[in-house]
PDB file of C-alpha atoms in Angstrom:
ATOM      1  CA  MET L  94      37.451  26.304 -24.985  1.00 62.00           C
ATOM      2  CA  SER L  95      34.970  26.278 -22.151  1.00 71.00           C
ATOM      3  CA  ASN L  96      35.781  27.560 -18.691  1.00 77.00           C
ATOM      4  CA  SER L  97      35.832  24.056 -17.209  1.00 81.00           C
ATOM      5  CA  SER L  98      38.372  22.783 -19.738  1.00 81.00           C
ATOM      6  CA  VAL L  99      40.542  25.876 -19.271  1.00 82.00           C
ATOM      7  CA  GLU L 100      40.391  25.401 -15.506  1.00 86.00           C
ATOM      8  CA  GLY L 101      41.243  21.697 -15.837  1.00 84.00           C
ATOM      9  CA  LEU L 102      44.182  22.452 -18.096  1.00 88.00           C
ATOM     10  CA  ARG L 103      45.436  25.117 -15.683  1.00 89.00           C
ATOM     11  CA  GLN L 104      45.221  22.629 -12.815  1.00 90.00           C
ATOM     12  CA  VAL L 105      47.118  19.974 -14.764  1.00 92.00           C
ATOM     13  CA  ARG L 106      49.835  22.471 -15.668  1.00 93.00           C
ATOM     14  CA  THR L 107      50.331  23.885 -12.156  1.00 92.00           C
ATOM     15  CA  GLU L 108      49.676  21.131  -9.591  1.00 94.00           C
ATOM     16  CA  PRO L 109      52.584  18.655  -9.431  1.00 93.00           C
ATOM     17  CA  ARG L 110      50.569  15.523  -8.671  1.00 95.00           C
ATOM     18  CA  SER L 111      47.973  16.004 -11.403  1.00 94.00           C
ATOM     19  CA  HIS L 112      50.725  17.156 -13.785  1.00 95.00           C
ATOM     20  CA  ALA L 113      52.700  13.939 -13.328  1.00 96.00           C
ATOM     21  CA  LEU L 114      49.596  11.787 -13.735  1.00 96.00           C
ATOM     22  CA  ALA L 115      48.492  13.640 -16.871  1.00 96.00           C
ATOM     23  CA  LEU L 116      51.983  13.383 -18.351  1.00 96.00           C
ATOM     24  CA  VAL L 117      52.119   9.614 -17.793  1.00 97.00           C
ATOM     25  CA  ILE L 118      48.654   9.157 -19.290  1.00 97.00           C
ATOM     26  CA  ALA L 119      49.555  11.334 -22.289  1.00 97.00           C
ATOM     27  CA  ALA L 120      52.750   9.335 -22.852  1.00 97.00           C
ATOM     28  CA  LEU L 121      50.927   5.992 -22.662  1.00 97.00           C
ATOM     29  CA  VAL L 122      48.200   7.142 -25.045  1.00 97.00           C
ATOM     30  CA  GLY L 123      50.914   8.534 -27.306  1.00 96.00           C
ATOM     31  CA  LEU L 124      52.782   5.228 -27.346  1.00 96.00           C
ATOM     32  CA  ALA L 125      49.561   3.443 -28.279  1.00 97.00           C
ATOM     33  CA  LEU L 126      48.922   5.916 -31.107  1.00 97.00           C
ATOM     34  CA  ALA L 127      52.505   5.627 -32.351  1.00 95.00           C
ATOM     35  CA  TRP L 128      52.218   1.839 -32.332  1.00 95.00           C
ATOM     36  CA  VAL L 129      49.289   2.054 -34.764  1.00 96.00           C
ATOM     37  CA  HIS L 130      50.564   4.706 -37.189  1.00 95.00           C
ATOM     38  CA  TRP L 131      53.534   7.026 -37.572  1.00 94.00           C
ATOM     39  CA  LEU L 132      51.266  10.087 -37.324  1.00 96.00           C
ATOM     40  CA  GLY L 133      50.726   8.944 -33.759  1.00 96.00           C
ATOM     41  CA  LEU L 134      54.167  10.397 -33.036  1.00 97.00           C
ATOM     42  CA  VAL L 135      52.894  13.862 -33.966  1.00 98.00           C
ATOM     43  CA  ALA L 136      49.727  13.394 -31.910  1.00 97.00           C
ATOM     44  CA  ALA L 137      51.773  12.101 -28.984  1.00 97.00           C
ATOM     45  CA  GLY L 138      54.026  15.143 -29.093  1.00 97.00           C
ATOM     46  CA  ALA L 139      50.936  17.342 -28.954  1.00 97.00           C
ATOM     47  CA  LEU L 140      49.498  15.367 -26.035  1.00 96.00           C
ATOM     48  CA  VAL L 141      52.589  15.551 -23.861  1.00 97.00           C
ATOM     49  CA  ALA L 142      53.113  19.229 -24.690  1.00 97.00           C
ATOM     50  CA  LEU L 143      49.554  20.197 -23.766  1.00 95.00           C
ATOM     51  CA  VAL L 144      50.198  19.371 -20.114  1.00 95.00           C
ATOM     52  CA  ALA L 145      53.427  21.415 -20.068  1.00 95.00           C
ATOM     53  CA  PRO L 146      53.397  24.697 -18.142  1.00 94.00           C
ATOM     54  CA  SER L 147      55.302  26.555 -20.898  1.00 94.00           C
ATOM     55  CA  LEU L 148      56.178  26.249 -24.570  1.00 95.00           C
ATOM     56  CA  ARG L 149      59.824  25.537 -23.771  1.00 96.00           C
ATOM     57  CA  ARG L 150      58.895  22.685 -21.437  1.00 96.00           C
ATOM     58  CA  GLY L 151      56.406  21.427 -24.023  1.00 96.00           C
ATOM     59  CA  LEU L 152      59.147  21.198 -26.629  1.00 97.00           C
ATOM     60  CA  ALA L 153      61.360  19.398 -24.114  1.00 97.00           C
ATOM     61  CA  TYR L 154      58.522  16.961 -23.375  1.00 97.00           C
ATOM     62  CA  GLY L 155      58.204  16.303 -27.110  1.00 97.00           C
ATOM     63  CA  ILE L 156      61.894  15.457 -27.404  1.00 97.00           C
ATOM     64  CA  GLY L 157      61.678  13.370 -24.239  1.00 97.00           C
ATOM     65  CA  PHE L 158      58.801  11.418 -25.717  1.00 98.00           C
ATOM     66  CA  GLY L 159      60.862  10.820 -28.849  1.00 97.00           C
ATOM     67  CA  LEU L 160      63.673   9.425 -26.716  1.00 97.00           C
ATOM     68  CA  LEU L 161      61.156   7.187 -24.944  1.00 97.00           C
ATOM     69  CA  VAL L 162      59.991   5.891 -28.328  1.00 96.00           C
ATOM     70  CA  LEU L 163      63.583   5.086 -29.299  1.00 94.00           C
ATOM     71  CA  VAL L 164      64.148   3.205 -26.033  1.00 94.00           C
ATOM     72  CA  VAL L 165      60.962   1.178 -26.502  1.00 94.00           C
ATOM     73  CA  PHE L 166      61.924   0.481 -30.122  1.00 92.00           C
ATOM     74  CA  ALA L 167      65.405  -0.701 -29.116  1.00 89.00           C
ATOM     75  CA  PHE L 168      63.905  -2.899 -26.410  1.00 93.00           C
ATOM     76  CA  LEU L 169      61.502  -4.472 -28.894  1.00 92.00           C
ATOM     77  CA  LEU L 170      64.354  -5.219 -31.298  1.00 90.00           C
ATOM     78  CA  GLY L 171      65.941  -7.485 -28.712  1.00 88.00           C
ATOM     79  CA  ASP L 172      69.047  -9.278 -29.970  1.00 89.00           C
ATOM     80  CA  ALA L 173      68.748  -7.655 -33.399  1.00 88.00           C
ATOM     81  CA  ALA L 174      69.553  -4.249 -31.864  1.00 83.00           C
ATOM     82  CA  ALA L 175      73.271  -5.001 -32.210  1.00 85.00           C
ATOM     83  CA  ARG L 176      72.916  -5.076 -36.015  1.00 88.00           C
ATOM     84  CA  VAL L 177      71.030  -1.777 -36.275  1.00 86.00           C
ATOM     85  CA  PRO L 178      74.101   0.529 -36.557  1.00 84.00           C
ATOM     86  CA  ALA L 179      75.119  -1.311 -39.740  1.00 88.00           C
ATOM     87  CA  MET L 180      71.895  -0.167 -41.429  1.00 88.00           C
ATOM     88  CA  THR L 181      73.001   3.464 -41.546  1.00 86.00           C
ATOM     89  CA  PRO L 182      70.703   5.015 -44.151  1.00 87.00           C
ATOM     90  CA  ILE L 183      67.478   3.797 -42.571  1.00 89.00           C
ATOM     91  CA  VAL L 184      68.725   4.384 -39.034  1.00 89.00           C
ATOM     92  CA  TYR L 185      68.978   8.101 -39.776  1.00 92.00           C
ATOM     93  CA  LEU L 186      65.337   8.155 -40.842  1.00 93.00           C
ATOM     94  CA  THR L 187      64.335   6.273 -37.700  1.00 91.00           C
ATOM     95  CA  LEU L 188      66.196   8.697 -35.429  1.00 93.00           C
ATOM     96  CA  ALA L 189      64.918  11.780 -37.239  1.00 95.00           C
ATOM     97  CA  SER L 190      61.330  10.529 -37.180  1.00 96.00           C
ATOM     98  CA  ALA L 191      61.411   9.502 -33.542  1.00 96.00           C
ATOM     99  CA  LEU L 192      62.765  12.879 -32.443  1.00 96.00           C
ATOM    100  CA  GLY L 193      61.382  15.247 -35.073  1.00 97.00           C
ATOM    101  CA  LEU L 194      57.750  14.176 -35.321  1.00 97.00           C
ATOM    102  CA  PRO L 195      56.933  14.499 -31.601  1.00 97.00           C
ATOM    103  CA  LEU L 196      58.778  17.825 -31.603  1.00 97.00           C
ATOM    104  CA  LEU L 197      56.581  18.967 -34.487  1.00 97.00           C
ATOM    105  CA  GLY L 198      53.473  17.913 -32.573  1.00 97.00           C
ATOM    106  CA  SER L 199      54.623  19.662 -29.423  1.00 97.00           C
ATOM    107  CA  LEU L 200      54.493  22.999 -31.228  1.00 96.00           C
ATOM    108  CA  VAL L 201      50.749  22.915 -30.574  1.00 94.00           C
ATOM    109  CA  ARG L 202      51.597  24.137 -27.064  1.00 92.00           C
ATOM    110  CA  GLY L 203      52.415  27.512 -28.570  1.00 90.00           C
ATOM    111  CA  VAL L 204      48.846  27.781 -29.848  1.00 90.00           C
ATOM    112  CA  ILE L 205      46.978  26.546 -26.772  1.00 82.00           C
TER     113      ILE L 205
END
């Protein structure tokens, strides 16, 4: 990584205003990627974790993004959301994917 990108990443991780803005942008880009393909959940977890000041916070951001995905999914279901608990086998896969894949992607924070 070049010095300018390292400096920019340090600024995003330490300054509250730029941190919040970068986190919102990463979450929006992540939602767009997840809308297109399920691997977008992994990429989104990596994006939100990269702006985290520590690995622990990066993992928490990954789980938080997964919860955001579940909320958006439930909102998009609309009236059909009441019937979702009856579909137990597939609901487990949905929950595990929404929480586990961004968490997997957020492990990139341990490398960078």
